[in-house]
Coordinates of N, CA and C in Angstrom, one line a residue:
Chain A
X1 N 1.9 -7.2 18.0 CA 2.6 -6.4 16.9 C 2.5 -7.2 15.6
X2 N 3.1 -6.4 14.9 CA 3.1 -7.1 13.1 C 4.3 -7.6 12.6
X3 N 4.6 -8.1 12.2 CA 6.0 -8.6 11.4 C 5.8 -9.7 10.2
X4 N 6.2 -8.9 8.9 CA 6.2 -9.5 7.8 C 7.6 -9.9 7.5
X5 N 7.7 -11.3 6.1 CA 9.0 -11.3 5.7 C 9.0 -11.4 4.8
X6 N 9.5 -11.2 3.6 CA 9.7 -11.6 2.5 C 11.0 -11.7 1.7
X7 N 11.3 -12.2 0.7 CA 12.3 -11.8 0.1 C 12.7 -10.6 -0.3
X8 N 13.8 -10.1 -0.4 CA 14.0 -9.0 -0.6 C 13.8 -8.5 -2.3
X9 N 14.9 -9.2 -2.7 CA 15.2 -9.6 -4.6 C 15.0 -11.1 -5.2
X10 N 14.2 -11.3 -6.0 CA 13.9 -12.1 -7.0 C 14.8 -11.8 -8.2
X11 N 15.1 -12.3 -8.9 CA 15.3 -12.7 -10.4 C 14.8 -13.9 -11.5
X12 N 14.2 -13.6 -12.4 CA 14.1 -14.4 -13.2 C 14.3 -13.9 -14.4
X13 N 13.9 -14.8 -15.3 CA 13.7 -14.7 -16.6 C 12.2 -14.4 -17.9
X14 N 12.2 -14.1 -18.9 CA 10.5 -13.7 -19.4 C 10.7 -15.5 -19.4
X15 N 8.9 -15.3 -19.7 CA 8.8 -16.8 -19.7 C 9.0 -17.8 -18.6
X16 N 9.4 -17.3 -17.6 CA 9.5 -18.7 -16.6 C 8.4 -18.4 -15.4
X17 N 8.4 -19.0 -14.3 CA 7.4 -18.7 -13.2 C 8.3 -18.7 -12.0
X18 N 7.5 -17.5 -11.2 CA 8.9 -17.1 -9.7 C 7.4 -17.6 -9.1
X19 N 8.2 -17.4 -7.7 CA 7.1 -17.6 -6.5 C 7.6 -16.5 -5.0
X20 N 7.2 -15.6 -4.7 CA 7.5 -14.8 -3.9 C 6.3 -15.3 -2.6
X21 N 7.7 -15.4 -1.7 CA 6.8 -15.5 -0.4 C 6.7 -14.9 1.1
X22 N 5.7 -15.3 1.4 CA 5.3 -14.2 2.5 C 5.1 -14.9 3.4
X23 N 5.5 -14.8 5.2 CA 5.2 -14.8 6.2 C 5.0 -13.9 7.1
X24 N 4.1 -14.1 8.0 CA 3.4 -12.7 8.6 C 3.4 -13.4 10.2
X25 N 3.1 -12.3 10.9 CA 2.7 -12.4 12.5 C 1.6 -11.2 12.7
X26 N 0.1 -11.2 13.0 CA 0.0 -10.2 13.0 C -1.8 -10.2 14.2
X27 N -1.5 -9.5 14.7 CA -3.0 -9.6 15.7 C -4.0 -9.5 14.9
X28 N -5.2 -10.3 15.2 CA -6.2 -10.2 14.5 C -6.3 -10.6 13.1
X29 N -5.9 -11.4 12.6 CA -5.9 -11.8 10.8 C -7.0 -12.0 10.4
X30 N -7.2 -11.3 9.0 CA -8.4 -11.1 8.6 C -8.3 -12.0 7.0
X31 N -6.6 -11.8 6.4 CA -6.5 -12.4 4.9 C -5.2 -11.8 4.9
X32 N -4.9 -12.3 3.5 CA -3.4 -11.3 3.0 C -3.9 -10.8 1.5
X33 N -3.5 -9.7 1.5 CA -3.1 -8.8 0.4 C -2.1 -8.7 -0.4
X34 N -2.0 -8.9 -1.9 CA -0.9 -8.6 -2.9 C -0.7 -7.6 -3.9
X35 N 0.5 -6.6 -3.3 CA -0.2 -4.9 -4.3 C 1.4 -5.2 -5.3
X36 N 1.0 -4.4 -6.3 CA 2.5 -4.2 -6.9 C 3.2 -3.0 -7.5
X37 N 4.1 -2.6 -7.5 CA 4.0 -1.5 -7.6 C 5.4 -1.5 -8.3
X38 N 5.2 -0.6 -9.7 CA 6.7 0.0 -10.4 C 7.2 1.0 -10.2
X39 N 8.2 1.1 -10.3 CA 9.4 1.7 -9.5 C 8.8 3.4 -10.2
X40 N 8.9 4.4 -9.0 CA 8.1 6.0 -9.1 C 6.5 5.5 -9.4
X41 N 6.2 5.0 -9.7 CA 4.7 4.4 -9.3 C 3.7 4.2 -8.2
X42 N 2.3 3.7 -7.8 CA 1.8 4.0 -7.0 C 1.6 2.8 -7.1
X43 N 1.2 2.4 -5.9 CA 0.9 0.6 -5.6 C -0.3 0.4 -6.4
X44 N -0.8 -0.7 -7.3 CA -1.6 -1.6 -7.0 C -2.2 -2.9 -6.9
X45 N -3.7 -3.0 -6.8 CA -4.4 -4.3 -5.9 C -3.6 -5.5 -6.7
X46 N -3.5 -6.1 -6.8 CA -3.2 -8.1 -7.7 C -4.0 -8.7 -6.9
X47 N -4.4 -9.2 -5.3 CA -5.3 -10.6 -4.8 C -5.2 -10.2 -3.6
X48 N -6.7 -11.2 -3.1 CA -6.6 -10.7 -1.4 C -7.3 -12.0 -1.4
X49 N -6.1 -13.0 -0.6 CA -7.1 -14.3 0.2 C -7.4 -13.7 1.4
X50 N -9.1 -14.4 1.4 CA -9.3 -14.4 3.0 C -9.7 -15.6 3.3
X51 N -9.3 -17.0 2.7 CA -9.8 -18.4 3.1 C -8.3 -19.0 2.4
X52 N -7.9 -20.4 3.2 CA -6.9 -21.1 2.7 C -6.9 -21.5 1.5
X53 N -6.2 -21.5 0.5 CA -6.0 -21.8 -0.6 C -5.2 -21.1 -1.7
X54 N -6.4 -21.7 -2.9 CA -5.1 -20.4 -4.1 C -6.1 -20.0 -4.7
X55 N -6.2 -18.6 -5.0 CA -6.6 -17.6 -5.5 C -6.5 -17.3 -7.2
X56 N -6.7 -17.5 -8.0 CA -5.8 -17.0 -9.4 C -7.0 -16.4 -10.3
X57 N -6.0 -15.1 -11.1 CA -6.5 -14.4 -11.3 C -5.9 -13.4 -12.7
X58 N -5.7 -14.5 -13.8 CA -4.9 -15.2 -14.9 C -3.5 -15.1 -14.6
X59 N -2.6 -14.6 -14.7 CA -1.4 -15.3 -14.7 C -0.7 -15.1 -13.3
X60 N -1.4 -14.5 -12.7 CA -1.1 -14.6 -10.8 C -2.2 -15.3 -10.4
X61 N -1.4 -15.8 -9.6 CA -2.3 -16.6 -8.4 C -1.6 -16.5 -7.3
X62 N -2.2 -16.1 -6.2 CA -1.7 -16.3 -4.6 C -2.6 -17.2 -3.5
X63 N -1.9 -17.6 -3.0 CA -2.2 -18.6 -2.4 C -2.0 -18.8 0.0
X64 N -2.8 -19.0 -0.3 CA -2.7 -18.3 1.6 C -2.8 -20.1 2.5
X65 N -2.0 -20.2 3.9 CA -2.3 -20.8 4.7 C -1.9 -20.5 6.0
X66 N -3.0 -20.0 6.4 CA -3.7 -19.4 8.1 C -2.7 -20.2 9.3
X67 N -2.3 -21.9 8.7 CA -2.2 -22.5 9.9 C -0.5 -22.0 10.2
X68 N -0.2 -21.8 8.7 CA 1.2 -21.7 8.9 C 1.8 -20.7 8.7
X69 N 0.5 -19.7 8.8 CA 0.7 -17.7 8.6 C 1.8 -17.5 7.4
X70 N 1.3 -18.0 6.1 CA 2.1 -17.8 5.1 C 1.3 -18.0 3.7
X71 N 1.9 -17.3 3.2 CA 1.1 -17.2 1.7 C 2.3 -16.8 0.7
X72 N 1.9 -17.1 -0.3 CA 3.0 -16.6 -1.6 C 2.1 -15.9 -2.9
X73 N 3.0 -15.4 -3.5 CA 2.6 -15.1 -5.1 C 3.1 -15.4 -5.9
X74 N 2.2 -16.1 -6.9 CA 3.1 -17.2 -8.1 C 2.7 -16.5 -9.4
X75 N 3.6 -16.1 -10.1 CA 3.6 -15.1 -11.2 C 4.5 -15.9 -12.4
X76 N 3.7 -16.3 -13.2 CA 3.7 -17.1 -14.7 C 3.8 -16.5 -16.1
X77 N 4.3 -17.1 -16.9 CA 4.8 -16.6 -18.1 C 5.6 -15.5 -18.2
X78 N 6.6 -15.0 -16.9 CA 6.7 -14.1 -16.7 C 7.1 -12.7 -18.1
X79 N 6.5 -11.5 -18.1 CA 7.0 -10.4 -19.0 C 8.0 -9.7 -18.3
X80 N 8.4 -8.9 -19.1 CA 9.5 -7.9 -18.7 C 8.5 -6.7 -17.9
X81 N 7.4 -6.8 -18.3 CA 6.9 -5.7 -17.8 C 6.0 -5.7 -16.3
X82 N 6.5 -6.9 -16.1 CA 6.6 -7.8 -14.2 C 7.3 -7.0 -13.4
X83 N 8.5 -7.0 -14.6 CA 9.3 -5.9 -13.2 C 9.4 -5.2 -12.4
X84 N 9.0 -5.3 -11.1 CA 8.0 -4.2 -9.9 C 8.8 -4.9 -8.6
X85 N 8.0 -3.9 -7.7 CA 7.8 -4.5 -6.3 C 6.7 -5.2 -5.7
X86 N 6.9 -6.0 -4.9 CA 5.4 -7.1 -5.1 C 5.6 -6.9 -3.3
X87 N 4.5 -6.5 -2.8 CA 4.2 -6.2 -1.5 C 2.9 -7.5 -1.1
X88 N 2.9 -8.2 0.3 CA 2.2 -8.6 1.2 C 1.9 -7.8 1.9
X89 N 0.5 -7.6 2.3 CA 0.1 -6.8 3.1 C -1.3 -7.5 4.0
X90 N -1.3 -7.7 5.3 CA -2.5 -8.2 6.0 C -3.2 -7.1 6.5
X91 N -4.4 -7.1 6.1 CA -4.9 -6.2 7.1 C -5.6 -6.2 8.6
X92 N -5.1 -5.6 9.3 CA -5.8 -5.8 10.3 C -5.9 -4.2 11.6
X93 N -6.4 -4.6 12.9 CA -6.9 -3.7 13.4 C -8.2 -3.5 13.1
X94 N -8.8 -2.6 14.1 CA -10.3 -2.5 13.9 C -10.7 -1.4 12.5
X95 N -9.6 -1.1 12.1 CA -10.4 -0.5 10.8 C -10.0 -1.4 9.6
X96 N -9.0 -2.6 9.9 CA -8.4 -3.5 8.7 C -7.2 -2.9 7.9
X97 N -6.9 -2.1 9.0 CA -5.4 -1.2 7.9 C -4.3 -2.2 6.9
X98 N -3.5 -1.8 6.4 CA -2.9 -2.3 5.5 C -1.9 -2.3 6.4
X99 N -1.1 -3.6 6.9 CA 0.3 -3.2 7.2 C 1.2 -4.3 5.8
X100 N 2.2 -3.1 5.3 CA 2.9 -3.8 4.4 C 4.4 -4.0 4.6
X101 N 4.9 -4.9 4.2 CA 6.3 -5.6 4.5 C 7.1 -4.7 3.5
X102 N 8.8 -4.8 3.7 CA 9.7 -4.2 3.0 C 9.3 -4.7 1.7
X103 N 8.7 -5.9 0.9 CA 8.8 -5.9 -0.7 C 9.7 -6.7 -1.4
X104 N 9.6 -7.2 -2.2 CA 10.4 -8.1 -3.3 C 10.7 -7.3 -4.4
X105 N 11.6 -6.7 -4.9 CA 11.9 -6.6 -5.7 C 11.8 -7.6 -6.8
X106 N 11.5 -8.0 -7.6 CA 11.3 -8.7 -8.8 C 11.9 -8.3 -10.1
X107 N 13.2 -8.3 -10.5 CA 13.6 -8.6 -12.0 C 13.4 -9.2 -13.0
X108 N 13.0 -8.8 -14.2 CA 12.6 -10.2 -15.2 C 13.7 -9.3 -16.2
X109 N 14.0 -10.8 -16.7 CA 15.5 -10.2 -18.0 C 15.0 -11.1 -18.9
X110 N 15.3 -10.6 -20.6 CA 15.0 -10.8 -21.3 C 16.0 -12.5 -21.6
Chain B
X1 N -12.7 10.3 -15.5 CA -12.2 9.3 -14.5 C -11.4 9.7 -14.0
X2 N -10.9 10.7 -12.7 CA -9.5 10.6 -12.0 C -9.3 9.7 -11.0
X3 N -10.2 9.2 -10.3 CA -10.0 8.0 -9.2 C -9.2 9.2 -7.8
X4 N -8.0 9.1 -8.2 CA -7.4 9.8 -6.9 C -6.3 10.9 -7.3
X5 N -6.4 12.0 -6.7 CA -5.7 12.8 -7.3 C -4.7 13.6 -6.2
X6 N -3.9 13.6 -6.2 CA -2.8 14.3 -5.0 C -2.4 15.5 -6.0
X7 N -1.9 16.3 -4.3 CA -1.3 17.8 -5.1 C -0.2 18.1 -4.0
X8 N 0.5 18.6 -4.4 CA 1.3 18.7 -4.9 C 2.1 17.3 -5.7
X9 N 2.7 17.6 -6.9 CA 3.4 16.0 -7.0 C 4.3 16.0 -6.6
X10 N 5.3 17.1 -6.4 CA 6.4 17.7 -5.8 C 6.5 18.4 -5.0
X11 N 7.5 19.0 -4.0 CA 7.3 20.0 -3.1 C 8.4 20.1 -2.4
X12 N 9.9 20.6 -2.4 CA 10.9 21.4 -1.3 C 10.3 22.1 -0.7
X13 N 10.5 22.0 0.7 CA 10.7 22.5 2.0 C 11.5 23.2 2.6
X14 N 11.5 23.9 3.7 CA 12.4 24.1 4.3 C 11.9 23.9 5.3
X15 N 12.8 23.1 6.6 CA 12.5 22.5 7.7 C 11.8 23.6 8.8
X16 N 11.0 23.7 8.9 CA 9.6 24.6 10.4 C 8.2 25.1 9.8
X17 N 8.5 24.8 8.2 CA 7.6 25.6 7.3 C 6.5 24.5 7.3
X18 N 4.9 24.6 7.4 CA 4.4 23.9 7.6 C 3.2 23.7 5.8
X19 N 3.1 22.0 6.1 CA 2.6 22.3 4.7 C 1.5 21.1 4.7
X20 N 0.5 21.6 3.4 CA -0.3 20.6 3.8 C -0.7 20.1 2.4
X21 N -0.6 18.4 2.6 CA -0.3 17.6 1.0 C -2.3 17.7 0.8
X22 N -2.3 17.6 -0.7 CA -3.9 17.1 -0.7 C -4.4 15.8 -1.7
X23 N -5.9 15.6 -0.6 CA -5.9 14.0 -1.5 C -7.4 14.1 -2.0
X24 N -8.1 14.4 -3.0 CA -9.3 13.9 -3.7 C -9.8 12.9 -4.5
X25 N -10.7 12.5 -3.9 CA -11.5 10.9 -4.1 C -12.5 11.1 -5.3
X26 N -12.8 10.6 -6.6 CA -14.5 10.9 -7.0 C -14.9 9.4 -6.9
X27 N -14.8 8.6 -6.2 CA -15.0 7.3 -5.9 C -16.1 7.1 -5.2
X28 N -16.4 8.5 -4.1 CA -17.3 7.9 -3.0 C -17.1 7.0 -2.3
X29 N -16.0 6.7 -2.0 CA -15.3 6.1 -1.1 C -15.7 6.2 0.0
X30 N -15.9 5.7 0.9 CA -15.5 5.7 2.7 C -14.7 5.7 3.1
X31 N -13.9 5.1 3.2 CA -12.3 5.2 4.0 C -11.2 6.0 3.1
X32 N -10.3 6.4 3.8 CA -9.1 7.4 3.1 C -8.0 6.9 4.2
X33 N -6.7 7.0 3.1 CA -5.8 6.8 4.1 C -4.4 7.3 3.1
X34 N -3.8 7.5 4.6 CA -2.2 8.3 4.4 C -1.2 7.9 4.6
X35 N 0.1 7.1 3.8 CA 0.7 6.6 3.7 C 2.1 7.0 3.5
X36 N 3.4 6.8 4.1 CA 4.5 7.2 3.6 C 5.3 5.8 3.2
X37 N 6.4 6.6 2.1 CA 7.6 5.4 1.6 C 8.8 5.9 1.9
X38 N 9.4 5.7 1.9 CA 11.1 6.1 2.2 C 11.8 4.7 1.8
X39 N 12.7 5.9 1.0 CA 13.0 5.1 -0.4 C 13.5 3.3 0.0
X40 N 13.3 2.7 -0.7 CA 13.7 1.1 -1.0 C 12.5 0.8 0.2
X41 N 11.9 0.7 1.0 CA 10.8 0.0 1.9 C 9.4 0.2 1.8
X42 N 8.4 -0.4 2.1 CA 7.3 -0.2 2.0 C 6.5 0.6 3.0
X43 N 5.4 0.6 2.4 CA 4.2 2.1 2.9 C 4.3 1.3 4.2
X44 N 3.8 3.0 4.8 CA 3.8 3.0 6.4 C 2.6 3.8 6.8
X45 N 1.9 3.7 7.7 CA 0.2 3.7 7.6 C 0.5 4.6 8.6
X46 N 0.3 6.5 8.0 CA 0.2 7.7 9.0 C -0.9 7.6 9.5
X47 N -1.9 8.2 9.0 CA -3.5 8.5 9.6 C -4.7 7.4 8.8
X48 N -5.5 7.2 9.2 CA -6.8 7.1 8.1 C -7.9 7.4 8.5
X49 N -9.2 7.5 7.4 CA -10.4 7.8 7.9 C -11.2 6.9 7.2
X50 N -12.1 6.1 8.1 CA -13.1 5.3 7.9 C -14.4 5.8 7.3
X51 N -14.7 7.4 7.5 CA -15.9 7.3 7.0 C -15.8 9.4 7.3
X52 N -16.4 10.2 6.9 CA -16.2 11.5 7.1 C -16.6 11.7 8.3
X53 N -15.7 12.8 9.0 CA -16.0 12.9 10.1 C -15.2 12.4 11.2
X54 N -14.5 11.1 10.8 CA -13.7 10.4 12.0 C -12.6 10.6 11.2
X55 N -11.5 10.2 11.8 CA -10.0 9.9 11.5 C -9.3 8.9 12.7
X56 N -8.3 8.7 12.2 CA -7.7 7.5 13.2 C -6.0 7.1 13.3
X57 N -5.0 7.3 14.4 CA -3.7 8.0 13.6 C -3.2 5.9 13.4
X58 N -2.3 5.8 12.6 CA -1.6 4.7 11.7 C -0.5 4.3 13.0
X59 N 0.6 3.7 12.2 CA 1.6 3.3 12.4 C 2.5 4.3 13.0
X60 N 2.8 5.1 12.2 CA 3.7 6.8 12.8 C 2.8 8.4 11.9
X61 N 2.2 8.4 12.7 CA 1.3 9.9 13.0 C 1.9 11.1 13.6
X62 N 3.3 10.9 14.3 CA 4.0 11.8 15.1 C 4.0 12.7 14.2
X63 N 3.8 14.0 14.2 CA 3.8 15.2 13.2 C 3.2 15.7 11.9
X64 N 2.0 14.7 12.0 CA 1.2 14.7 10.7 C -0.6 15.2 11.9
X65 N -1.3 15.3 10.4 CA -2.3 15.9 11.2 C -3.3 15.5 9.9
X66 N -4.5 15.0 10.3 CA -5.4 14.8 9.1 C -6.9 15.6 9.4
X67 N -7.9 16.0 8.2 CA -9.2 16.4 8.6 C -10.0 15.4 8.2
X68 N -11.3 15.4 7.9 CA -12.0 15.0 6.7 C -13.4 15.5 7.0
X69 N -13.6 16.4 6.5 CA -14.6 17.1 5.7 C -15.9 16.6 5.3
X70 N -15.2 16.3 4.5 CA -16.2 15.7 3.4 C -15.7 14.4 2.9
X71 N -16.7 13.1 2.1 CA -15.9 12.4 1.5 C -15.0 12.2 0.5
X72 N -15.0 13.1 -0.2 CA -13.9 13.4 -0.9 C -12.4 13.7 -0.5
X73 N -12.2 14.6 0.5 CA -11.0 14.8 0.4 C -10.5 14.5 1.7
X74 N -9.2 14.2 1.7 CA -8.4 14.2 2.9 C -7.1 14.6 3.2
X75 N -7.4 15.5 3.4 CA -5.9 16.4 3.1 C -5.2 16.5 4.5
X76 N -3.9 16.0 4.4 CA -2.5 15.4 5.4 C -1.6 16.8 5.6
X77 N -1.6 17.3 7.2 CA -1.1 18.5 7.3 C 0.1 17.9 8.3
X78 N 1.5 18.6 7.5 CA 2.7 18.7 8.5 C 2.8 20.3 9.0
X79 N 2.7 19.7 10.4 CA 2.5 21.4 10.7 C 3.7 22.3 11.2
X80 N 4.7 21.5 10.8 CA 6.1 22.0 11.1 C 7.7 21.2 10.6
X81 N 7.8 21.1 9.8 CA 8.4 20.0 9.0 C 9.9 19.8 9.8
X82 N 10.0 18.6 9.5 CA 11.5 18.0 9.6 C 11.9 17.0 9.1
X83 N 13.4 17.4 8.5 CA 14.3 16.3 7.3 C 13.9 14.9 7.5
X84 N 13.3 14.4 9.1 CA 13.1 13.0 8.8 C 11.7 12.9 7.9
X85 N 11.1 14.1 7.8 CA 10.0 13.7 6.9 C 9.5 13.4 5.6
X86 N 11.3 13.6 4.9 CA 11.3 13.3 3.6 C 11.0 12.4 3.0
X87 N 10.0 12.3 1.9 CA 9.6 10.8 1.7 C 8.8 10.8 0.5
X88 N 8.0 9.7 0.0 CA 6.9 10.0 -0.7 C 5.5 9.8 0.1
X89 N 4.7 10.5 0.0 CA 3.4 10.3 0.4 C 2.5 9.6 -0.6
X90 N 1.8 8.2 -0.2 CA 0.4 8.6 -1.0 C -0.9 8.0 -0.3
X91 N -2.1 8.5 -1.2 CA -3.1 8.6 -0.1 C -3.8 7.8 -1.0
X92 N -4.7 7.2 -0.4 CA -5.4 6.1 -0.7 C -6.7 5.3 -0.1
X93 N -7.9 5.2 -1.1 CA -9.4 4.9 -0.5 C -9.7 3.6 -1.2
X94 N -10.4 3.2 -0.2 CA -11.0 2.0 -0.3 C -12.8 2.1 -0.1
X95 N -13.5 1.4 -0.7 CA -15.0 1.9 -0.9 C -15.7 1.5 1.0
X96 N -14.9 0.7 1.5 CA -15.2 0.0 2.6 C -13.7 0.6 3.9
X97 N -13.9 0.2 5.2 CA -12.7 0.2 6.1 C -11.9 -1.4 5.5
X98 N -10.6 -0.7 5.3 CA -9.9 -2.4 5.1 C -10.3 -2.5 3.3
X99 N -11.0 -2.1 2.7 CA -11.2 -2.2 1.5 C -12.4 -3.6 0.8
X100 N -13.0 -3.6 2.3 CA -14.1 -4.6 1.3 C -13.6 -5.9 1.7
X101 N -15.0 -6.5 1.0 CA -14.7 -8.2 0.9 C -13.1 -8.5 0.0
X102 N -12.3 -7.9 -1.1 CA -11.7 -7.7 -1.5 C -10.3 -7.2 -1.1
X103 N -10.5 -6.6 -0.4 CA -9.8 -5.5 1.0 C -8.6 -4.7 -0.2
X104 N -9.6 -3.9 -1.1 CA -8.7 -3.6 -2.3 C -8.9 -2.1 -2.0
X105 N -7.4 -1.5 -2.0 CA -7.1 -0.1 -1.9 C -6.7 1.0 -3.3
X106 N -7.3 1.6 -3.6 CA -6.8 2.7 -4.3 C -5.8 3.7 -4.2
X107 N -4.4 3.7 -4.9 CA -4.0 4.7 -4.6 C -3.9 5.7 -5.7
X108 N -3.2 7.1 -5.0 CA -2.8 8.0 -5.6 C -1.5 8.0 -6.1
X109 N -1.2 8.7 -7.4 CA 0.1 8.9 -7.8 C 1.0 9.7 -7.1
X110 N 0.9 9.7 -5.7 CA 1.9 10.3 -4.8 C 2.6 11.7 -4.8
X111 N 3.1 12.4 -3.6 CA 3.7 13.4 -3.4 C 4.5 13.0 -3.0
X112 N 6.2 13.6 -3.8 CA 7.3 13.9 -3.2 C 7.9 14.7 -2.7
X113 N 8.0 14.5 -1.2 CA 8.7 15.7 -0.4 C 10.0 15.9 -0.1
X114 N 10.7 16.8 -0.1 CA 11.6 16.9 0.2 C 12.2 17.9 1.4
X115 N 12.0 17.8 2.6 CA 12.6 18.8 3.9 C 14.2 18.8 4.1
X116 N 14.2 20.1 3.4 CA 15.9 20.6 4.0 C 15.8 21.3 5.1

């Protein structure tokens, strides 16, 4: 089976740096996925490790480790316009489906 | 450029009435897939299709039904609706199964349902 965790709610501030993190259990791991999505909006892509490390991709970077089925997303200089839901998603199964975890809510306040 | 386009964006129901959401790709895409949210949690993987012609059911498929045609569209049939079905739907292609070396998904601006 699958089981993701993350935090539920973040808060920060513009300008500073959060870190949302992710742990996963899932048959078959192929990488992790980072979507985001604002509130009545439709998800999208931010990063997909599929090797250990960190990933960056200007002011996100996510960062994956296989050994200890965990990865995060580190989100910098933060704007107000951060303010989303920030989903982990592994894919896996023989077609590589998306399974995605409940989400972080993410606040940035002025 | 529309990338993905859903139809209905809205839609009340009445619970036995059967209805069928739609999803068009101009991507050329291969894979398509069918997603629900209910509110505050993340997508939940109903059906998908890898390539036209196949389909494959997700996570919860119980009362959903998909075709695929052609690669463009993939249109998600409830063939008899019920209140637990209320939700947002959105559908979503990837150029590859899994979305590539990338494993990057496309979505649609979603259908909201609502079954009374």
């Amino acid at each position: 089976g699958q089981s993701l965790e993350q935090p539920s709610e973040v808060t920060a501030v513009e300008g500073a740096i959060v870190q949302i993190n992710c742990t996963y259990q899932t048959s078959g791991f192929y990488g992790l996925s980072w979507y985001q999505q604002h509130d009545g909006g439709a998800p999208t892509f931010l990063s997909y490790n599929a090797l250990d490390g960190l990933e960056e991709t200007g002011r996100f970077s996510s960062f994956l480790s296989r050994s200890d089925s965990y990865g995060y997303l580190l989100l910098q200089e933060l704007q107000m316009k951060d303010s989303a839901s920030y989903f982990c998603a592994p894919p896996s199964g023989s077609a590589r489906q998306l399974t995605f975890g409940s989400g972080t809510q993410l606040t940035v306040l002025p | 450029i529309a990338g993905i386009t859903q139809a209905p964006t809205s839609q009340i129901l009445a619970a036995g009435r059967r209805m069928t959401l739609r999803c068009t790709q101009d991507m050329r895409h291969n894979a398509m897939y069918w997603y629900r949210q209910d509110l505050g949690l993340g997508l939940r993987l109903i059906h998908y299709s890898n390539t036209a012609g196949t389909t494959g059911k997700g996570e919860v498929p119980d009362g959903y039904s998909v075709s695929r045609a052609n690669t463009d569209d993939f249109p998600l049939t409830l063939a008899s609706a019920v209140p637990s079905q209320t939700s947002v739907y959105f559908c979503a292609s990837s150029d590859t199964p899994g979305g590539g070396s990338y494993n990057e998904q496309f979505f649609g601006p979603g259908t909201r349902l609502t079954v009374l």
